[in-house]
mmCIF file with all atom_site columns, C-alpha atoms in Angstrom:
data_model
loop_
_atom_site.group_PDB
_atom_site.id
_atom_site.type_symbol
_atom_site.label_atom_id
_atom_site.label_alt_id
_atom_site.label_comp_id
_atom_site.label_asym_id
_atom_site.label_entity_id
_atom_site.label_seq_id
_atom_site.pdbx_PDB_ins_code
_atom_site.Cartn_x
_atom_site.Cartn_y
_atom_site.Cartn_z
_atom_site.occupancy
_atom_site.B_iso_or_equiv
_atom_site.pdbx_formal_charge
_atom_site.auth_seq_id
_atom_site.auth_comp_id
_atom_site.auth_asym_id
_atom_site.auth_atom_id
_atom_site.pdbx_PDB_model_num
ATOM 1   C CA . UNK A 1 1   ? 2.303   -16.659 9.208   1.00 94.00 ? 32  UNK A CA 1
ATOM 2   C CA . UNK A 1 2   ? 1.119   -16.567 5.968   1.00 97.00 ? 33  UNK A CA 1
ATOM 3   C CA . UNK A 1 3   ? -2.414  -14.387 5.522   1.00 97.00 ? 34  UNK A CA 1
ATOM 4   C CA . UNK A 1 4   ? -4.726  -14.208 2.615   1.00 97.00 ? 35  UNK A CA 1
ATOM 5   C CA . UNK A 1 5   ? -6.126  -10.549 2.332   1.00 97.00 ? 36  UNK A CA 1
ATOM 6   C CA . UNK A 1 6   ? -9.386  -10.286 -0.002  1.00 96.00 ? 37  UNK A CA 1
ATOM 7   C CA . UNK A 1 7   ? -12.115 -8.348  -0.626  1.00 96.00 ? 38  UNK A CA 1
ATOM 8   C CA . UNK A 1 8   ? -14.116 -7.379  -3.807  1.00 94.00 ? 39  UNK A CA 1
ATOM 9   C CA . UNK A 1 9   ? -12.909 -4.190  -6.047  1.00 94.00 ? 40  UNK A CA 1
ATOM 10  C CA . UNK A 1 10  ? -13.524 -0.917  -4.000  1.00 95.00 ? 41  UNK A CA 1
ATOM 11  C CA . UNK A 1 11  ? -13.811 -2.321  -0.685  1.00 95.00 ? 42  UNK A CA 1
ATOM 12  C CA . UNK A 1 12  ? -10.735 -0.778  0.437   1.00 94.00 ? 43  UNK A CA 1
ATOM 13  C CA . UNK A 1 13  ? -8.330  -4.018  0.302   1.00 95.00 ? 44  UNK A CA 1
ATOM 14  C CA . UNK A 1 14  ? -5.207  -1.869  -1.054  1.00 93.00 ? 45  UNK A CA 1
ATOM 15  C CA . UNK A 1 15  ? -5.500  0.755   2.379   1.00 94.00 ? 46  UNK A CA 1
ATOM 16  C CA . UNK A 1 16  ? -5.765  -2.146  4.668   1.00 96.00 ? 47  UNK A CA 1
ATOM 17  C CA . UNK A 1 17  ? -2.598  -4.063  2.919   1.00 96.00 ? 48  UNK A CA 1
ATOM 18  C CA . UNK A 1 18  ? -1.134  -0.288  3.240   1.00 95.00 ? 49  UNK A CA 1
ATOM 19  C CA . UNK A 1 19  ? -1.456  -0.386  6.829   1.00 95.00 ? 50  UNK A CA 1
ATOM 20  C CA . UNK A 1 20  ? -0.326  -3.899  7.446   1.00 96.00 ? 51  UNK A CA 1
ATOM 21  C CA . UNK A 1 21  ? 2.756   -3.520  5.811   1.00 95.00 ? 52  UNK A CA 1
ATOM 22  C CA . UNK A 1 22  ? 2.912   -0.634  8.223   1.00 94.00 ? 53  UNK A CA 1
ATOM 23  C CA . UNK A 1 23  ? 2.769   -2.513  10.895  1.00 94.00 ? 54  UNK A CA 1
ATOM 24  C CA . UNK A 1 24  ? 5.534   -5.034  9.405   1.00 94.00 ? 55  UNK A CA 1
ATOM 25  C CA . UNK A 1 25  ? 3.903   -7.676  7.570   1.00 96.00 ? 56  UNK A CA 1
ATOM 26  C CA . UNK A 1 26  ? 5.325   -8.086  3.803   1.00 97.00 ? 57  UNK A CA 1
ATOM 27  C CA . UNK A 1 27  ? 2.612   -7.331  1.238   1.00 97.00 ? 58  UNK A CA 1
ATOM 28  C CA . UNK A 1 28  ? 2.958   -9.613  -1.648  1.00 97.00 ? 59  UNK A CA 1
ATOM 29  C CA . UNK A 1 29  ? 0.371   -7.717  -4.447  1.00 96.00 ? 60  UNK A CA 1
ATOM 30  C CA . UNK A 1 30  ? -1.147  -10.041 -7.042  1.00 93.00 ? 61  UNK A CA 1
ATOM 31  C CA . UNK A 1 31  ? -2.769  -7.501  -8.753  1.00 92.00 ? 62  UNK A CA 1
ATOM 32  C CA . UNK A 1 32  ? 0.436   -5.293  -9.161  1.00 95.00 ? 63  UNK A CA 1
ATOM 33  C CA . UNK A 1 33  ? 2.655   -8.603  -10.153 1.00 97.00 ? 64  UNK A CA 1
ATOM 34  C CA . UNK A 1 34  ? -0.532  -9.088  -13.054 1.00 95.00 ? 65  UNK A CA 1
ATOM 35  C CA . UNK A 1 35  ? -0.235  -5.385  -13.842 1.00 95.00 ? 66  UNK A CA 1
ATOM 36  C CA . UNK A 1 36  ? 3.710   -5.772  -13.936 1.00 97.00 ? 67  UNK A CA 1
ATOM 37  C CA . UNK A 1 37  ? 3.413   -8.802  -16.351 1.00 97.00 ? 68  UNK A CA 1
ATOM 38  C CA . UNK A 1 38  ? 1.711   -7.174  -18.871 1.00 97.00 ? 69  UNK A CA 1
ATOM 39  C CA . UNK A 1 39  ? 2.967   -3.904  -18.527 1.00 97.00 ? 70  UNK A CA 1
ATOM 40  C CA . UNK A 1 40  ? 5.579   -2.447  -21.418 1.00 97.00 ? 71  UNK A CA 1
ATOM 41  C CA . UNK A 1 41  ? 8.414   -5.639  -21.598 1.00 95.00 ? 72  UNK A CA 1
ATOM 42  C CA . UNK A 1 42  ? 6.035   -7.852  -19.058 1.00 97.00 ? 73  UNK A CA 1
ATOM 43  C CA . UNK A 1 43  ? 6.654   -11.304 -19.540 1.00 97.00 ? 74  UNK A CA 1
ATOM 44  C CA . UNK A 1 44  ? 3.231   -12.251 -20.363 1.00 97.00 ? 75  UNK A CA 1
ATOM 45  C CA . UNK A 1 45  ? 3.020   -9.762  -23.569 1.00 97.00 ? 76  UNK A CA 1
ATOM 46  C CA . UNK A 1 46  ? 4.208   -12.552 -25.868 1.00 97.00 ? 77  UNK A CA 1
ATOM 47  C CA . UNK A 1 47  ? 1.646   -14.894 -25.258 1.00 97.00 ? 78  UNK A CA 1
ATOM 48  C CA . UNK A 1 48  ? -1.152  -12.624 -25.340 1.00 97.00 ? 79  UNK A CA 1
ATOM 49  C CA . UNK A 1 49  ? 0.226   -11.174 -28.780 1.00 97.00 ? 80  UNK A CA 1
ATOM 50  C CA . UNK A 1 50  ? 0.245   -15.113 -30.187 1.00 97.00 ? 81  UNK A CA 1
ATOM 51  C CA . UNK A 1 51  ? -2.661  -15.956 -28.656 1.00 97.00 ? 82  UNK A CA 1
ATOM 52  C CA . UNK A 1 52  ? -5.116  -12.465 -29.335 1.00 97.00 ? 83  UNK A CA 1
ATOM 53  C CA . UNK A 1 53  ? -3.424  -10.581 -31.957 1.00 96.00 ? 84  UNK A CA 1
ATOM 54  C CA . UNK A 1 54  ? -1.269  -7.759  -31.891 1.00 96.00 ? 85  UNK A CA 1
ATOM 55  C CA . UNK A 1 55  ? -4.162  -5.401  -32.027 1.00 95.00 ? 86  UNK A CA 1
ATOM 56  C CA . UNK A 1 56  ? -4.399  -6.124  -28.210 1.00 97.00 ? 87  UNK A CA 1
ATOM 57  C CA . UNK A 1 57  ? -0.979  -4.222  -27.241 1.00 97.00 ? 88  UNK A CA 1
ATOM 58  C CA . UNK A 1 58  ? -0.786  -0.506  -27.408 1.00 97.00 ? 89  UNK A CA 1
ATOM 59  C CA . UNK A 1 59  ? 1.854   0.808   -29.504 1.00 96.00 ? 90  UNK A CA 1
ATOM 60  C CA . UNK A 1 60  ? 4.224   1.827   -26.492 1.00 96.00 ? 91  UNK A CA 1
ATOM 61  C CA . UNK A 1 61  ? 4.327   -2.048  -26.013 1.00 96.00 ? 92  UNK A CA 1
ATOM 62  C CA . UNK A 1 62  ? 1.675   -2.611  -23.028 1.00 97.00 ? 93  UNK A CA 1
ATOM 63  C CA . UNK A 1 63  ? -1.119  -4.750  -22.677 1.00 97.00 ? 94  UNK A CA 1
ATOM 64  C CA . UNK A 1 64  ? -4.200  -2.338  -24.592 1.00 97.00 ? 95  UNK A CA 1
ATOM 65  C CA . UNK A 1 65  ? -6.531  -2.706  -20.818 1.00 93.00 ? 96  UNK A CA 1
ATOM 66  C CA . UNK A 1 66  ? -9.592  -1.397  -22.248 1.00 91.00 ? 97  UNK A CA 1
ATOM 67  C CA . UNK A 1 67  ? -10.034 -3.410  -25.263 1.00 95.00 ? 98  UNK A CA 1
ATOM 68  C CA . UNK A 1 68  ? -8.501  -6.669  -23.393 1.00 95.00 ? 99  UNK A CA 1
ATOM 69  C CA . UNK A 1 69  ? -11.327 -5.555  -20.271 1.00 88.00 ? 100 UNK A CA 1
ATOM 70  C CA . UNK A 1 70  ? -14.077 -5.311  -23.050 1.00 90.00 ? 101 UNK A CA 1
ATOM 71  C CA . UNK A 1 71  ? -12.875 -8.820  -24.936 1.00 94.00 ? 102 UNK A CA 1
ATOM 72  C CA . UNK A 1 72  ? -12.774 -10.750 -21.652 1.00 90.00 ? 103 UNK A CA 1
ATOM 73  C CA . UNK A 1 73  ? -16.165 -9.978  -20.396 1.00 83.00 ? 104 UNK A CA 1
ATOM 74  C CA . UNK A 1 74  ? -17.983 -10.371 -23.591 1.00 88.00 ? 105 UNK A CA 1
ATOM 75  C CA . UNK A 1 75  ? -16.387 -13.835 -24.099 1.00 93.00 ? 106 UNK A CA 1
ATOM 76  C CA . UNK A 1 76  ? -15.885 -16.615 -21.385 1.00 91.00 ? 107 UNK A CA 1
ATOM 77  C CA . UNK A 1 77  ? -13.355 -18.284 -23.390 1.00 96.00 ? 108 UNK A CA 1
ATOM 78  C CA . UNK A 1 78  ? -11.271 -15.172 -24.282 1.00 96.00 ? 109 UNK A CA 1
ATOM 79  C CA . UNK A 1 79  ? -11.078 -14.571 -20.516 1.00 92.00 ? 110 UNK A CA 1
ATOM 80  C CA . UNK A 1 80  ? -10.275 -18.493 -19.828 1.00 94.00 ? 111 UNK A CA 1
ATOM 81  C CA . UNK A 1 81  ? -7.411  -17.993 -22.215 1.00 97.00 ? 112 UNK A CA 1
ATOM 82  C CA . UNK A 1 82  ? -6.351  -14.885 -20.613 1.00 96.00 ? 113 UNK A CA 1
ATOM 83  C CA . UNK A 1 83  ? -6.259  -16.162 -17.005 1.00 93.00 ? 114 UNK A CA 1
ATOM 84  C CA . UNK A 1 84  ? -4.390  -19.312 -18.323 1.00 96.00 ? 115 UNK A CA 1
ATOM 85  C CA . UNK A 1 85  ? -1.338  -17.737 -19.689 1.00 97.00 ? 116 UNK A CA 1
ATOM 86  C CA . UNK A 1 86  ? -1.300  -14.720 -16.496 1.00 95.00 ? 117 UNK A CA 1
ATOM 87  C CA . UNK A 1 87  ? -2.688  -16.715 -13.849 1.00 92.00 ? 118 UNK A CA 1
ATOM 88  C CA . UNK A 1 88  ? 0.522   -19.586 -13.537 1.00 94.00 ? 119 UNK A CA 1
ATOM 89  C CA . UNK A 1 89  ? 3.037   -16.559 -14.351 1.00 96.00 ? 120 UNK A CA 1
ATOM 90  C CA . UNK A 1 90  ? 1.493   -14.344 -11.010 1.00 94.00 ? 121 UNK A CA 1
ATOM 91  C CA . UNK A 1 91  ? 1.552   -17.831 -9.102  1.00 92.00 ? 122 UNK A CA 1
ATOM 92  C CA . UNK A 1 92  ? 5.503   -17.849 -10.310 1.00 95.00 ? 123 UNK A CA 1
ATOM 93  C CA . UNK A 1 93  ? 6.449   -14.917 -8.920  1.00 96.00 ? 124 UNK A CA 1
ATOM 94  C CA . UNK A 1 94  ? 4.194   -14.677 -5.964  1.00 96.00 ? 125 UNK A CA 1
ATOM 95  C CA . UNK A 1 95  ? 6.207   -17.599 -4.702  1.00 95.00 ? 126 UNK A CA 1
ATOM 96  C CA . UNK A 1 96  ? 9.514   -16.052 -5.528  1.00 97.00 ? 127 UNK A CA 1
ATOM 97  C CA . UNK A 1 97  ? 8.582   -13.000 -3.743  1.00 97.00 ? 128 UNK A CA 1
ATOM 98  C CA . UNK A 1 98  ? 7.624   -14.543 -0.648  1.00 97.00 ? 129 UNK A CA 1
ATOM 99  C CA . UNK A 1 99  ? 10.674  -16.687 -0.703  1.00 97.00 ? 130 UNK A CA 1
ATOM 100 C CA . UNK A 1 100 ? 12.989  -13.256 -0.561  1.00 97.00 ? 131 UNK A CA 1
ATOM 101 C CA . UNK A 1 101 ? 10.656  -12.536 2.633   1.00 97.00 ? 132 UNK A CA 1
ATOM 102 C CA . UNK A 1 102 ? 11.120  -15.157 4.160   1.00 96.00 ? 133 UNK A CA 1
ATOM 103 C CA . UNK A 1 103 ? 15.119  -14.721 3.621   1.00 96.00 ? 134 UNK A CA 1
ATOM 104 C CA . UNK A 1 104 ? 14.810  -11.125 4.362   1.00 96.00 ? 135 UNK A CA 1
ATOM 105 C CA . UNK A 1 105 ? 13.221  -12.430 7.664   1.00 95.00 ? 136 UNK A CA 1
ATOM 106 C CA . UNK A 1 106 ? 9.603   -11.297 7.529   1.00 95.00 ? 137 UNK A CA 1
ATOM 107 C CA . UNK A 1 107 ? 7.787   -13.010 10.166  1.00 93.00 ? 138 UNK A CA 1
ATOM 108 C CA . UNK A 1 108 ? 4.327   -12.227 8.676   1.00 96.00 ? 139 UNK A CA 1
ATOM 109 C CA . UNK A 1 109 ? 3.354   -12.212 4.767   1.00 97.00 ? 140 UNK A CA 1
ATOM 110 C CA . UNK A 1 110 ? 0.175   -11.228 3.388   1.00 97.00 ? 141 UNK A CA 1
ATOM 111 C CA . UNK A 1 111 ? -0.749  -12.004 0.158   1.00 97.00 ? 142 UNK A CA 1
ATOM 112 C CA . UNK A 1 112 ? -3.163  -9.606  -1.409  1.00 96.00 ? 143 UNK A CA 1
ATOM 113 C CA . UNK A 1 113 ? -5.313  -11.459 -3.743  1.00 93.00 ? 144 UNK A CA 1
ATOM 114 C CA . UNK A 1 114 ? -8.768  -10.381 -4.895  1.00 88.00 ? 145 UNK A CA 1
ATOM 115 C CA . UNK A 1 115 ? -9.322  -13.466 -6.070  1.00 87.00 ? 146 UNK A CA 1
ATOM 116 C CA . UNK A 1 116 ? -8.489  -15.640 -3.839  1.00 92.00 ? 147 UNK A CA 1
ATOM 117 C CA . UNK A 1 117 ? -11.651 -17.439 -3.273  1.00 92.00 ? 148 UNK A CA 1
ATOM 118 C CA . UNK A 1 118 ? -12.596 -17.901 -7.091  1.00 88.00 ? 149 UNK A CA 1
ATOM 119 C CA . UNK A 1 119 ? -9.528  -19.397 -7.408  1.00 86.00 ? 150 UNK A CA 1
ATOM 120 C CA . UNK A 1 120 ? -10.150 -22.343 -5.340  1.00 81.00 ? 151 UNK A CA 1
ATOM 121 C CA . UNK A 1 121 ? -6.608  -23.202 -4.302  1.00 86.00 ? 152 UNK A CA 1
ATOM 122 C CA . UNK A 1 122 ? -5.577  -20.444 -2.086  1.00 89.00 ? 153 UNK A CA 1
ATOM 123 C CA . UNK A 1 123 ? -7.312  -21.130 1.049   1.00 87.00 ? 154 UNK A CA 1
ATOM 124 C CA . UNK A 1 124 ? -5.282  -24.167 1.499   1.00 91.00 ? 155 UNK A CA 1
ATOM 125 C CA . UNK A 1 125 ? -1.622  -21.656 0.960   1.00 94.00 ? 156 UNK A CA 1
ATOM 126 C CA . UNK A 1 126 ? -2.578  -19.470 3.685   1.00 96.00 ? 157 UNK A CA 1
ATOM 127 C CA . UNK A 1 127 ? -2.522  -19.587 7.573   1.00 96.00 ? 158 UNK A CA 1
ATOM 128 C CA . UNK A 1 128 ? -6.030  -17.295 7.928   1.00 96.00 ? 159 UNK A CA 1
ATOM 129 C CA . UNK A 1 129 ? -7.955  -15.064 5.332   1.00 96.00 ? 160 UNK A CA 1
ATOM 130 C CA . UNK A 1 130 ? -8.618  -11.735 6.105   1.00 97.00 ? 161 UNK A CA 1
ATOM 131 C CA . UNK A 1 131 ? -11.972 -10.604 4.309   1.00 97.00 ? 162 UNK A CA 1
ATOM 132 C CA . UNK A 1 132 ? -12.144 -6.699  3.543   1.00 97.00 ? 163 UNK A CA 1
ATOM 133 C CA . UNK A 1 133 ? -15.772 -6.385  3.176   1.00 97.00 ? 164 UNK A CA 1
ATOM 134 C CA . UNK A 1 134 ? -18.351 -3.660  2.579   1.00 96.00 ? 165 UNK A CA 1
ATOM 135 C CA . UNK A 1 135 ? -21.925 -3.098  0.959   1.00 96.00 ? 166 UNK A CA 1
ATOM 136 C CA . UNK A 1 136 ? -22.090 -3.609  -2.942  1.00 96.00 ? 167 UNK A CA 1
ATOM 137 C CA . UNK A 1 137 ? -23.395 0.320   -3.351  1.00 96.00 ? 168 UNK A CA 1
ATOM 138 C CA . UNK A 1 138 ? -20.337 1.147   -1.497  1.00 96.00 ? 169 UNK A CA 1
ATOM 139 C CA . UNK A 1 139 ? -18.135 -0.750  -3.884  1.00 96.00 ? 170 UNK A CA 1
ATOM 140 C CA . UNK A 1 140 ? -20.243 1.241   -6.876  1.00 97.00 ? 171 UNK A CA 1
ATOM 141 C CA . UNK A 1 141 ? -19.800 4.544   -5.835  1.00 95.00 ? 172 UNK A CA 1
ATOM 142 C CA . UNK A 1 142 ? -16.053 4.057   -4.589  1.00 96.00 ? 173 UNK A CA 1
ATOM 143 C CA . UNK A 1 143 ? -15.025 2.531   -7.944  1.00 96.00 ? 174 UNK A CA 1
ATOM 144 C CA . UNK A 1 144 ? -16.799 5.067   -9.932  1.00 96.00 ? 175 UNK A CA 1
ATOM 145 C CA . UNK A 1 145 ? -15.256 8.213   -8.443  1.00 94.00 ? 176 UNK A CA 1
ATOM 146 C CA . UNK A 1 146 ? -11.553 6.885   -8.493  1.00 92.00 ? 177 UNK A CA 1
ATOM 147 C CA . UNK A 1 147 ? -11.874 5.825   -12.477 1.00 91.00 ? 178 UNK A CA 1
ATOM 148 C CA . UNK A 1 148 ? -13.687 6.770   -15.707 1.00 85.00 ? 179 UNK A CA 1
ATOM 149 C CA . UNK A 1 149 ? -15.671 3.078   -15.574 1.00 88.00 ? 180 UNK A CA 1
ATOM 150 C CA . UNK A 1 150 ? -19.338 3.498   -15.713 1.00 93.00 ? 181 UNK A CA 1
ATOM 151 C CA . UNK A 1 151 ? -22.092 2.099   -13.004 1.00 96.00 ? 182 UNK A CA 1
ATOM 152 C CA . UNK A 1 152 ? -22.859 -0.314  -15.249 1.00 93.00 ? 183 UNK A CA 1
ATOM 153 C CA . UNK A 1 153 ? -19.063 -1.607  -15.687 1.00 90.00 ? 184 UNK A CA 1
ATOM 154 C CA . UNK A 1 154 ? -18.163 -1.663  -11.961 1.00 94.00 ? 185 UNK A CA 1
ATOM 155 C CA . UNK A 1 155 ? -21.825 -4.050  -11.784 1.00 95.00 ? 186 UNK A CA 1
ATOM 156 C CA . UNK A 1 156 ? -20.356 -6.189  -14.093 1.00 89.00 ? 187 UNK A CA 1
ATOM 157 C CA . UNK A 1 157 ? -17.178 -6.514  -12.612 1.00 89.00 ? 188 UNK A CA 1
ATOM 158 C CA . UNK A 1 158 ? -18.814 -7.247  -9.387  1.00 94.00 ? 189 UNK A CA 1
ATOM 159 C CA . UNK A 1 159 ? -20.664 -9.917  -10.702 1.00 92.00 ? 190 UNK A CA 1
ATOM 160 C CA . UNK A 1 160 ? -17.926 -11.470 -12.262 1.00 86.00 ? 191 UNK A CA 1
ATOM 161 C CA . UNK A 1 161 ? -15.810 -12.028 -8.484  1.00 91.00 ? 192 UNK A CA 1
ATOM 162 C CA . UNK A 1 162 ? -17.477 -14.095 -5.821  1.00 92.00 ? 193 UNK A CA 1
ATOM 163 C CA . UNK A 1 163 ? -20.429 -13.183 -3.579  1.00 93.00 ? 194 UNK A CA 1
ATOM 164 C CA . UNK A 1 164 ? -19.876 -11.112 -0.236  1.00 93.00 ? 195 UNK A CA 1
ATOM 165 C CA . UNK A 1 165 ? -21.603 -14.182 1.009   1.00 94.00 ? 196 UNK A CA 1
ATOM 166 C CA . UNK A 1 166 ? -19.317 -16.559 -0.224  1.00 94.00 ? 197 UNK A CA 1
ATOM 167 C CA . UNK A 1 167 ? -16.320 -14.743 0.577   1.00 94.00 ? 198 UNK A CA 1
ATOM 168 C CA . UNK A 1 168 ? -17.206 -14.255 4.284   1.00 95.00 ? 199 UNK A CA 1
ATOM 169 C CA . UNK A 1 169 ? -17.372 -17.996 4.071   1.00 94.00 ? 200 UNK A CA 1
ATOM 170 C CA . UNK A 1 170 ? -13.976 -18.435 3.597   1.00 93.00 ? 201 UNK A CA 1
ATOM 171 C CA . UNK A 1 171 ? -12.980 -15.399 6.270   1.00 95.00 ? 202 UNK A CA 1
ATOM 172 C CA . UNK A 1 172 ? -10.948 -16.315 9.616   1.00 95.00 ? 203 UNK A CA 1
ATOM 173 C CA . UNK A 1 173 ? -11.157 -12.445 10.004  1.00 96.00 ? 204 UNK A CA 1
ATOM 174 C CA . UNK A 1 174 ? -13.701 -9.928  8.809   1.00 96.00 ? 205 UNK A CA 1
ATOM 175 C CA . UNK A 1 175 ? -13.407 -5.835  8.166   1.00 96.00 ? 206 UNK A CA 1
ATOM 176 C CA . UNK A 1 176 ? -16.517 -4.497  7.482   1.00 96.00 ? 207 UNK A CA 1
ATOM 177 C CA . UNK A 1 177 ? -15.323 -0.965  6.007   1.00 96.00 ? 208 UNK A CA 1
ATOM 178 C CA . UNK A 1 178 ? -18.133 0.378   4.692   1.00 94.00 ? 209 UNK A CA 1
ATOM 179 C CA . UNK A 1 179 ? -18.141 3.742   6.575   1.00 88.00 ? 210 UNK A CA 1
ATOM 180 C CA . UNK A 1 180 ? -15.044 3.763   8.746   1.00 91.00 ? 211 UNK A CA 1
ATOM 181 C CA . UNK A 1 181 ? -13.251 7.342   8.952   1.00 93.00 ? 212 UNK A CA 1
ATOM 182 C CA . UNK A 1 182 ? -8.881  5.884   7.860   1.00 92.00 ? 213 UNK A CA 1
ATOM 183 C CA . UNK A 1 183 ? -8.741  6.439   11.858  1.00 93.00 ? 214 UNK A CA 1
ATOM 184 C CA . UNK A 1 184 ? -11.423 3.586   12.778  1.00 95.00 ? 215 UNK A CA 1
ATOM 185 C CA . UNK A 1 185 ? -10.076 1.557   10.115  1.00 95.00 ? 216 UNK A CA 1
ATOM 186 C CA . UNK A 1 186 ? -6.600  1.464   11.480  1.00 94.00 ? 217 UNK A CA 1
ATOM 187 C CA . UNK A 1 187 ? -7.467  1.111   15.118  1.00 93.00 ? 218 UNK A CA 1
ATOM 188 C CA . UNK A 1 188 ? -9.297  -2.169  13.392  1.00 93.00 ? 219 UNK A CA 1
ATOM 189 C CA . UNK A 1 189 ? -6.307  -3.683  11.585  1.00 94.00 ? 220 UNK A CA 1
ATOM 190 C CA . UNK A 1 190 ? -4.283  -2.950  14.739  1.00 92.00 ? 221 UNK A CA 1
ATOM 191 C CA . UNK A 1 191 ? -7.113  -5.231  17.411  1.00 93.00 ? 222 UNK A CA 1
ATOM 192 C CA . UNK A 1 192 ? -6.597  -7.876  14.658  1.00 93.00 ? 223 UNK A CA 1
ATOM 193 C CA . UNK A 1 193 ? -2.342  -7.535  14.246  1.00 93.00 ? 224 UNK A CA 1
ATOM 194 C CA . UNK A 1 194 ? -1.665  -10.098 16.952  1.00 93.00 ? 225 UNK A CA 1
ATOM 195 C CA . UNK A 1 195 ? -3.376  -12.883 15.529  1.00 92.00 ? 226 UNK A CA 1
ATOM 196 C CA . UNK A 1 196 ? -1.112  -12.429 12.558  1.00 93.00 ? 227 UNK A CA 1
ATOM 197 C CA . UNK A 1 197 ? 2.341   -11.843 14.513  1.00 88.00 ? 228 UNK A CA 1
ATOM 198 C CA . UNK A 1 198 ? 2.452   -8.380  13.858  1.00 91.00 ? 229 UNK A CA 1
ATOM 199 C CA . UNK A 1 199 ? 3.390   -5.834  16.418  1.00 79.00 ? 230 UNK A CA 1
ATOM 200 C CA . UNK A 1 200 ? 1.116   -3.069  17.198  1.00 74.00 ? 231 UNK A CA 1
ATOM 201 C CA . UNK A 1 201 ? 2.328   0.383   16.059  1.00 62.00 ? 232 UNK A CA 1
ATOM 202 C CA . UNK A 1 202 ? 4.099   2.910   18.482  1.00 51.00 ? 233 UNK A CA 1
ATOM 203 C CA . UNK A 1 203 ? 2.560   6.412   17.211  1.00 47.00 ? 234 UNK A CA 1
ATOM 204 C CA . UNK A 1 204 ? -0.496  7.611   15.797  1.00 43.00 ? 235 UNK A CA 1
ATOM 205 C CA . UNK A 1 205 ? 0.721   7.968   12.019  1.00 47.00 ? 236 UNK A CA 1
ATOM 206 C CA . UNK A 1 206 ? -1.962  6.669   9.920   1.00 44.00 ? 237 UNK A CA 1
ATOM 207 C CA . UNK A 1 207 ? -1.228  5.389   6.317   1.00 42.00 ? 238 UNK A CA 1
ATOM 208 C CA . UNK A 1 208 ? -3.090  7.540   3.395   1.00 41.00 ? 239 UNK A CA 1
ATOM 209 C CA . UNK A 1 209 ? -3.452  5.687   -0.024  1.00 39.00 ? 240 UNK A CA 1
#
């Protein structure tokens, strides 16, 4: 069974992967592969040096975030070039990864991609989607207290990723966590294990991320 868990930044998408993997599902992270790529020796530094300047990696060697973040939404193209040289380099190993699953004999993956529906090929890779949704305000004020970005930042980056609308669209299977205590959220995840092969849990433990 291959699942496609999204949701838009701050709707709680990493707890929920947290808790499937929990429950015995192998989480294959886009986010953290991207992060991993352009991290200090990533593969994708090389590129972005040719294709940005140097002036975009921080001395210790890493991809400089902020000034990348800033570049990307004040120019389409910038961010088009961007996604083109990470984008086919997360797709490589995502695929690798859930390859070794497979081997390793994980019955369920999930494949925890916040963009999945902007990126217009993923619905057809997966079995089901699995939407983590919430209200936008919630997003705001969860994404503000966990980093230094300003309201006005987290708006933007909510614009930029698809419409709750458009990505309950796509959902085979909806969380609306928007003011679930961790215990109602996992009793959730745990009604909707079966319809991705996954075995409900034998204690009470709850996952904390």
């Amino acid at each position: 069974m291959f699942v496609g868990l999204t949701g838009g930044i701050g709707s709680g998408k990493s707890t929920v992967a947290a808790v499937l993997s929990s429950l015995g599902a192998a989480v294959i992270d886009a986010d953290a592969i991207s992060r991993e790529l352009t991290a200090i020796g990533g593969l994708a530094l090389d590129a972005i040096s040719a294709t940005f300047g140097a002036d975009y990696i921080t001395p210790a060697g890493a991809l400089d975030r902020d000034r990348m973040r800033s570049l990307a939404f004040a120019d389409p193209g910038a961010k088009r070039k961007l996604e083109a040289i990470i984008h086919p380099l997360v797709g490589q190993l995502t695929w690798q990864r859930a390859e070794s699953a497979q081997s390793a004999g994980y019955q369920c993956l999930v494949f925890d991609v916040p963009l999945l529906v902007e990126s217009g090929t993923w619905r057809s890779k997966v079995d089901k989607v699995l939407v983590v949704d919430c209200c936008v305000e919630t997003q705001i004020t969860r994404v503000m207290s966990r980093s230094d970005l300003k309201r006005g930042a987290v708006e933007a980056i909510i614009l930029a990723q698809a419409s709750r609308q458009r990505r309950l669209q796509s959902a085979d299977a909806v969380i609306f966590n928007d003011a679930l205590s961790l215990q109602e959220l996992d009793l959730q995840i745990q009604a909707l294990a079966p319809n991705f092969g996954l075995s409900l849990r034998q204690n009470s433990e709850l996952i904390h991320t």
